Short mmCIF file of C-alpha atoms and ligand atoms in Angstrom, two decimals:
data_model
loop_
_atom_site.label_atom_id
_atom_site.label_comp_id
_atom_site.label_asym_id
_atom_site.label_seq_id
_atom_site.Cartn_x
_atom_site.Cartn_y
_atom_site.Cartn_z
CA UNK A 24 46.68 42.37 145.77
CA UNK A 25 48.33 38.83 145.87
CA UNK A 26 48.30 36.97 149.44
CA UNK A 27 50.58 37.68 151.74
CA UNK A 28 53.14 34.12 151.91
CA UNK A 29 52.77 31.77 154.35
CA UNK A 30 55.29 29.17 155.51
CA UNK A 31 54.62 27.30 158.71
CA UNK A 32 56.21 23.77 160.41
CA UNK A 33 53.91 20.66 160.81
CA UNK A 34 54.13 18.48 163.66
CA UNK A 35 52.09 17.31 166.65
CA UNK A 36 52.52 18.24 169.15
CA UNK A 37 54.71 21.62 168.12
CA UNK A 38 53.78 24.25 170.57
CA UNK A 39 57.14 25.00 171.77
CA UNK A 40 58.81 25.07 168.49
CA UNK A 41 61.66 27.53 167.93
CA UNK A 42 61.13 27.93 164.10
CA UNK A 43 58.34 30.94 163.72
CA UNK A 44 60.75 33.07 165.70
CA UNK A 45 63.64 31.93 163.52
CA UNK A 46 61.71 32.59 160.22
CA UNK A 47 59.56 35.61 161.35
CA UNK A 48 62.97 37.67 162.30
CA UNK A 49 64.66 36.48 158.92
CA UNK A 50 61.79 37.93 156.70
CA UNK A 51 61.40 41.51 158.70
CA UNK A 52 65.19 41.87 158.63
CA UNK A 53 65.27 40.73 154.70
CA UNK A 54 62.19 42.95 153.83
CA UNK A 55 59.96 40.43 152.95
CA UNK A 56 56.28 40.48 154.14
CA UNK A 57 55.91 36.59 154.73
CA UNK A 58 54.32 34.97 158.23
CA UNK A 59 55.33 31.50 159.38
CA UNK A 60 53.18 29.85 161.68
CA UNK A 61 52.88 26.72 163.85
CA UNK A 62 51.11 23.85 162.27
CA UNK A 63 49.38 21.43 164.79
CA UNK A 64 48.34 18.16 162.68
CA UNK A 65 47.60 15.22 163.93
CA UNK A 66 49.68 11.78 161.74
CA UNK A 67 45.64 11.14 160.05
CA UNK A 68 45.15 15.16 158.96
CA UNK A 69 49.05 15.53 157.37
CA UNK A 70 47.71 14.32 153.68
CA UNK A 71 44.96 16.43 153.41
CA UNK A 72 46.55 19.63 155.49
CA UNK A 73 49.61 19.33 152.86
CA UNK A 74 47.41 19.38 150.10
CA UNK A 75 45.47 22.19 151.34
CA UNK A 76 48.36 24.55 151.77
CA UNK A 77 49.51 25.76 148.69
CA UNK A 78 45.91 26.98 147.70
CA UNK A 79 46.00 29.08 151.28
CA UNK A 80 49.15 30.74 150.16
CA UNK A 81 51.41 28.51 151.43
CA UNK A 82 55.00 28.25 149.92
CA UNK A 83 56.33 25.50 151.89
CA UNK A 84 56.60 23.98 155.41
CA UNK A 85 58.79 22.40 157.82
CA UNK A 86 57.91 19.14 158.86
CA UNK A 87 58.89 17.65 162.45
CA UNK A 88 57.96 14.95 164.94
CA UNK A 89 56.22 12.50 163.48
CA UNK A 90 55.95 13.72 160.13
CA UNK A 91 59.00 13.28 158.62
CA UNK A 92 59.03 9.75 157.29
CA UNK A 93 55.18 10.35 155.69
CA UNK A 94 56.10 13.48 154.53
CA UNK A 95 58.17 12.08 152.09
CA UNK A 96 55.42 9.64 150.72
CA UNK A 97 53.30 13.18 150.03
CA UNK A 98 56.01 14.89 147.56
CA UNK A 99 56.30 14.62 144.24
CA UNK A 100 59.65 15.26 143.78
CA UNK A 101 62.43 13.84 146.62
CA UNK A 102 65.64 15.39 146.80
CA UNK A 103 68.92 12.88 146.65
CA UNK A 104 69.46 13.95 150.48
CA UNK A 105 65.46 13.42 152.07
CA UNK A 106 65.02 9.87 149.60
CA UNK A 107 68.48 8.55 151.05
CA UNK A 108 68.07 9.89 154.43
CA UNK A 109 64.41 8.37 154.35
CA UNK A 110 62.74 11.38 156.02
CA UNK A 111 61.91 15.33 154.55
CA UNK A 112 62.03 17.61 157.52
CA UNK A 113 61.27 20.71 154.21
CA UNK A 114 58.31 20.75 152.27
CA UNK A 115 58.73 23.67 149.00
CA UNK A 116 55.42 24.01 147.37
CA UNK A 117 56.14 25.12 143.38
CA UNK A 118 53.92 25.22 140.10
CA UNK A 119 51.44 23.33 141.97
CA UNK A 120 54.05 20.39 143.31
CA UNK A 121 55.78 19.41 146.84
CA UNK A 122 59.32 19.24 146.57
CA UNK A 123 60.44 17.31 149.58
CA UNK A 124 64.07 17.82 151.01
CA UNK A 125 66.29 17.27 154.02
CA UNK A 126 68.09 20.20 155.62
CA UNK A 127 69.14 18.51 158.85
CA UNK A 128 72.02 16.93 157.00
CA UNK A 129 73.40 19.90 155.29
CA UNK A 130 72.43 22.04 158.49
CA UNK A 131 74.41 19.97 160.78
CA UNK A 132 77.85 20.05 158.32
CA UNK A 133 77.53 23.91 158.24
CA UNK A 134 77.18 24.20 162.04
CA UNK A 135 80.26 22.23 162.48
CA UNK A 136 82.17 24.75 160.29
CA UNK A 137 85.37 22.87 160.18
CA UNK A 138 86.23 20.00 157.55
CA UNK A 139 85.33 17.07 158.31
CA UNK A 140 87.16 14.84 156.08
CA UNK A 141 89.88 13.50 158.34
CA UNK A 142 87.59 13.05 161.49
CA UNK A 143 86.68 9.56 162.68
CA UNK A 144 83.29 10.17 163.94
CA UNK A 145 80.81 8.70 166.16
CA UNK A 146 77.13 9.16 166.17
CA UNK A 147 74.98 8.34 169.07
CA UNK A 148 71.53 7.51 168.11
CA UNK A 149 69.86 5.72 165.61
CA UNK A 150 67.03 7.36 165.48
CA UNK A 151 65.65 10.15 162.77
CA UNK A 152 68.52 12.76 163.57
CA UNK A 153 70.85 9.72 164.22
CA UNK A 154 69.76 8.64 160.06
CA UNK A 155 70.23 11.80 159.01
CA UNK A 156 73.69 12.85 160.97
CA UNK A 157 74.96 9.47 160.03
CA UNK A 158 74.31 10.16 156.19
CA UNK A 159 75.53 13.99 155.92
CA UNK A 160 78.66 13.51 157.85
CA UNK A 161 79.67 10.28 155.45
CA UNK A 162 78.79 12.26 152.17
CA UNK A 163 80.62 15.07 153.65
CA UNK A 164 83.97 12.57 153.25
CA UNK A 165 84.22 12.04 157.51
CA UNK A 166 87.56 9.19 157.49
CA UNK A 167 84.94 7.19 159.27
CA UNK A 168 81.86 7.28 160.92
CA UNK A 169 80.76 4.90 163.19
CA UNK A 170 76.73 4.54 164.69
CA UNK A 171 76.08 3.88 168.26
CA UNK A 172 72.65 3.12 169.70
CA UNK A 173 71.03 2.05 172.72
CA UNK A 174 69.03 -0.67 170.41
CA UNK A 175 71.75 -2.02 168.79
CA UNK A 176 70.32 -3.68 166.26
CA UNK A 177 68.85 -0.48 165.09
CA UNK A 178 72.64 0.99 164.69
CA UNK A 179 73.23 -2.35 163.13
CA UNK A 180 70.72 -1.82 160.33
CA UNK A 181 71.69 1.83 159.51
CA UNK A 182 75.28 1.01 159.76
CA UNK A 183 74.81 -1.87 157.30
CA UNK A 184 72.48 0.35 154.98
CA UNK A 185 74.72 3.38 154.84
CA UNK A 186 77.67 1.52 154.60
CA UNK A 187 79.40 2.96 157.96
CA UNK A 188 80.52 1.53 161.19
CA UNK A 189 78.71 0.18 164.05
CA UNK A 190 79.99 0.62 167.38
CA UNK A 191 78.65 -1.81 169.83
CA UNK A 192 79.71 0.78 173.27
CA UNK A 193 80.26 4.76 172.45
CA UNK A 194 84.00 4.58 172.80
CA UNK A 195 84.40 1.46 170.86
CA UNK A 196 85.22 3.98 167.87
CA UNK A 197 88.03 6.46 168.56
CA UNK A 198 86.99 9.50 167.80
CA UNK A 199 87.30 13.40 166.66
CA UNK A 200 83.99 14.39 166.65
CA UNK A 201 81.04 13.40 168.56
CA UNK A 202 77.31 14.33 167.80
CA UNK A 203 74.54 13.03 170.36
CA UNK A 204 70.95 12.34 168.38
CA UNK A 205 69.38 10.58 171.09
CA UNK A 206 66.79 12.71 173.11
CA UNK A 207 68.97 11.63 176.35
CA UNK A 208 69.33 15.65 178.30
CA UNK A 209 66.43 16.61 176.29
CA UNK A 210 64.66 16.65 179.71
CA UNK A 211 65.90 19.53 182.22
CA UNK A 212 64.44 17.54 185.18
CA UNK A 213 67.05 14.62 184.54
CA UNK A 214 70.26 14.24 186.82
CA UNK A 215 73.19 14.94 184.36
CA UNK A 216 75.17 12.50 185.63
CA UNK A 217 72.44 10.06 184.65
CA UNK A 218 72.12 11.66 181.31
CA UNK A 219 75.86 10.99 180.36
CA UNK A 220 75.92 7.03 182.20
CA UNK A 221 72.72 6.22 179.53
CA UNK A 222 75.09 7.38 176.84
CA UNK A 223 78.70 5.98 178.88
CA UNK A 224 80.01 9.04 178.36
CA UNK A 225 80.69 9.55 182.08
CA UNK A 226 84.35 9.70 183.42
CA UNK A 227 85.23 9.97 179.44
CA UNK A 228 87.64 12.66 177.94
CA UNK A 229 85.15 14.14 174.84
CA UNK A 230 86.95 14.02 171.57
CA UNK A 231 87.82 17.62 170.22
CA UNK A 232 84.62 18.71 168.82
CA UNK A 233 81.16 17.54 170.74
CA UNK A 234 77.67 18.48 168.99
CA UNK A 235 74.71 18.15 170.71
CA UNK A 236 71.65 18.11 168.81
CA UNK A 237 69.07 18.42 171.59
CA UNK A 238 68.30 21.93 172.67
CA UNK A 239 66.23 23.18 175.39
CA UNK A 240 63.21 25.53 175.20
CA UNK A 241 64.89 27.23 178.45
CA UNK A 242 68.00 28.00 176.35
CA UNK A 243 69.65 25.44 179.48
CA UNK A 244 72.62 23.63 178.45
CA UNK A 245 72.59 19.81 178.30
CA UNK A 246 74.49 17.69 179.76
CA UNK A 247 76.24 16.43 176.94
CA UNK A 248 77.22 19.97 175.65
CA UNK A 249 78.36 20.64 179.82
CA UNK A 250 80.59 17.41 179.66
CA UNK A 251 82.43 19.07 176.27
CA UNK A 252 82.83 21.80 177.23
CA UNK A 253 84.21 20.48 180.52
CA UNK A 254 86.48 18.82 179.05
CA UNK A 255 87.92 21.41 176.57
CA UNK A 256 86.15 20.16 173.14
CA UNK A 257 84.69 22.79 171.31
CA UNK A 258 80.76 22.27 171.40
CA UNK A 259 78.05 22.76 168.63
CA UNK A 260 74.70 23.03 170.34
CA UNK A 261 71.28 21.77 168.89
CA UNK A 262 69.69 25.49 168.46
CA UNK A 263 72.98 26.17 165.90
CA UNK A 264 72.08 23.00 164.03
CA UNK A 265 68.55 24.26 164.14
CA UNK A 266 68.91 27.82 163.00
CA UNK A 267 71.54 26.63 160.22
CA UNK A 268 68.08 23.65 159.21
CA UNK A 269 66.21 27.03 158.91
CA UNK A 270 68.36 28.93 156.75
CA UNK A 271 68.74 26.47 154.52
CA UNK A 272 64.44 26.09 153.90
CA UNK A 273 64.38 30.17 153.86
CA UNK A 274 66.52 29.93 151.16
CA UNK A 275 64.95 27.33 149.49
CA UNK A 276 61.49 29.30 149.61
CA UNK A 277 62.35 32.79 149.37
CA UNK A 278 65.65 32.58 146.76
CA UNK A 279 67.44 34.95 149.46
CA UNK A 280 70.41 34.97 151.48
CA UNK A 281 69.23 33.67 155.08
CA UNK A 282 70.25 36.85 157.31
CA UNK A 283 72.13 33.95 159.92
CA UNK A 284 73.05 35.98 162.26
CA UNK A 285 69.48 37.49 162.82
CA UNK A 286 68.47 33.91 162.67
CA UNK A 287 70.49 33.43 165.53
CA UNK A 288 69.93 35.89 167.64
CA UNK A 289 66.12 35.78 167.26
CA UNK A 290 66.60 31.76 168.85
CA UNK A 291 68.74 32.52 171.67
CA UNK A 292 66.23 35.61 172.83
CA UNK A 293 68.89 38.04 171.88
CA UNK A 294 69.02 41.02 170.07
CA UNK A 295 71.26 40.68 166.42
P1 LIG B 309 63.78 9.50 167.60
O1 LIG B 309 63.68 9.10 166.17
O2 LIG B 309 62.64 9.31 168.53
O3 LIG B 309 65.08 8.75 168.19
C1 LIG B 309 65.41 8.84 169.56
C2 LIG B 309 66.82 8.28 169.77
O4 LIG B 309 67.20 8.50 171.14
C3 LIG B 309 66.94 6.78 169.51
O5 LIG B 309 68.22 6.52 168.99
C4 LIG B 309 66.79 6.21 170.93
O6 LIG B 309 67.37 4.94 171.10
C5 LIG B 309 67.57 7.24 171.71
N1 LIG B 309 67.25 7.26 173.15
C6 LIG B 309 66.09 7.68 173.71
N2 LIG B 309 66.17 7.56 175.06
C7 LIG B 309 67.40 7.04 175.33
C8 LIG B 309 68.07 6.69 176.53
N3 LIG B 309 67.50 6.83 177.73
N4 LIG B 309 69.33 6.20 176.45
C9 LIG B 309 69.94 6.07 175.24
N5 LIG B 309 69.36 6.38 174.06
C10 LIG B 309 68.09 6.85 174.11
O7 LIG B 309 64.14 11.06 167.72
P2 LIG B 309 64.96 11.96 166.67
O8 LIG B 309 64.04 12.58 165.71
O9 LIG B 309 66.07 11.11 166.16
O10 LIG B 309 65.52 13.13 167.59
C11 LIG B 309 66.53 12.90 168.57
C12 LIG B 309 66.85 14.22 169.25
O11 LIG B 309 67.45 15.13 168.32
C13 LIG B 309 65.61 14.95 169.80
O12 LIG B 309 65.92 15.48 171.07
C14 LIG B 309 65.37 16.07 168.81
O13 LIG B 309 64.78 17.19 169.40
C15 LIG B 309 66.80 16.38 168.36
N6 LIG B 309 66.83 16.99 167.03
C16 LIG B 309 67.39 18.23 166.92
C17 LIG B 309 67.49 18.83 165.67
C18 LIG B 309 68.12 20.19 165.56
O14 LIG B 309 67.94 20.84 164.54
N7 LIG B 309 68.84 20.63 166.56
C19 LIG B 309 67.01 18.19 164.51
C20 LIG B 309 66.44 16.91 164.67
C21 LIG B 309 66.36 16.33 165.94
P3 LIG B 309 66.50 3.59 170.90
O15 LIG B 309 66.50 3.30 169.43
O16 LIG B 309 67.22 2.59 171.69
O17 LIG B 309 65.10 3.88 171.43
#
């Protein structure tokens, strides 16, 4: 009898990761007798842990924080989307190679659901998810995107790298569509108020649609996604972006349709 498949996501710390209840619901409702697992590796252990996993029946992995950059470095093949974006968050482990991609990009385009070819877009945060929002929403044909960052010469450099906009203050760009990639409202103890001043979104009208790619273990909405919403945009929040991520690896490792709306449910703590 062969093995029963293993996928898993690598990170450190990743304890309170959402993804083995995402994945574990898609392959019961699907049929399929695969287990996904946490991953804890430390930065020194990811070569050696990534090379070890095929051989223990592993057909790929999900790679978070701080992984995602030297993930990359470990694949032998690099899809157009990770080697532009500069980071794999998707490790598919075939005919004895790594195949590294990026499904944050794609993930975050489906979770919008609308076009976005004639939105003028602004992207706060510079960071990993900043990269990778930045990237999917220009190949996705966005009229313009334009970077924001605390740092600014961080925004500066992607900006000038992916060819976009930078945007010295948030509302320098106007704008149809926001996405926060900071971590700012990542933490529940943080005033709200404070939350939105870091990002000077405070005493702003939100554009029409407002993602926020930060989600909360407690299933608590941010502040960002509270100040849409306040203010009549129509929100996209991080666990969305995250399930539609997953889909996109289940796919890529099991050849099936990703049951989404299972997917869903199983991250909100609902029933599908
Ligand atoms: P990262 O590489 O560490 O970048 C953090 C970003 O947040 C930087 O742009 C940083 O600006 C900014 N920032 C941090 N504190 C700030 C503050 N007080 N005021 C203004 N900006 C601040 O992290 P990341 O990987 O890009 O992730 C960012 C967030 O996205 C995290 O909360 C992560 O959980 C979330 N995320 C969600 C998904 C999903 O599927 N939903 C996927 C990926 C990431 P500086 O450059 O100035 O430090």
């Amino acid at each position: 009898m062969s093995p029963r498949p293993l996928a898993g996501v690598l990170g450190h710390p990743v304890a309170h990761s959402l993804s083995p209840t995402i994945h574990n619901a898609a392959y019961r409702a699907v049929g399929l007798d695969w287990r996904y697992v946490k991953l804890p590796v430390p930065p020194e252990r990811l070569a050696e842990v990534v090379a070890a996993l095929p051989a223990s029946g592993y057909r790929g992995a999900n790679v978070t924080i701080p992984h995602k950059l030297a993930a990359l470095e470990l694949a032998n093949e690099v899809s157009a989307a990770a080697g532009e974006i500069g980071a794999a968050n998707t490790l598919t482990f075939r005919d004895g190679r790594v195949e590294a991609d990026n499904t944050d990009a794609a993930g975050l385009i489906e979770a919008i659901e609308t076009p976005v070819s004639a939105m003028r877009v602004v992207v706060l945060g510079a960071g990993g998810a900043g990269r990778a929002a930045a990237w999917a929403l220009r190949e996705a044909g966005a009229a313009e995107v334009a970077v924001w960052n605390r740092t600014g010469e961080r925004a500066a450099a992607l900006a000038r790298e992916l060819g976009v906009s930078h945007a010295p203050r948030p509302f320098d760009a106007p704008a149809d569509l926001l996405v926060n990639a900071t971590s700012v409202g990542l933490d529940a103890g943080e005033c709200a108020n404070d939350a939105l001043r870091a990002l000077s979104l405070l005493d702003r009208e939100p554009p029409e649609i407002v993602v926020d790619l930060v989600y909360r273990a407690d299933g608590g909405e941010t502040p960002v996604l509270a100040w849409g919403r306040g203010g009549g945009a129509r929100v996209v929040d991080g666990i969305e972006v995250l399930v539609r991520q997953g889909a996109r690896s289940f796919e890529l490792w099991t050849g099936k349709t990703a049951p989404l709306d299972v997917m869903r449910a199983a991250a909100r703590g609902e029933s599908a």
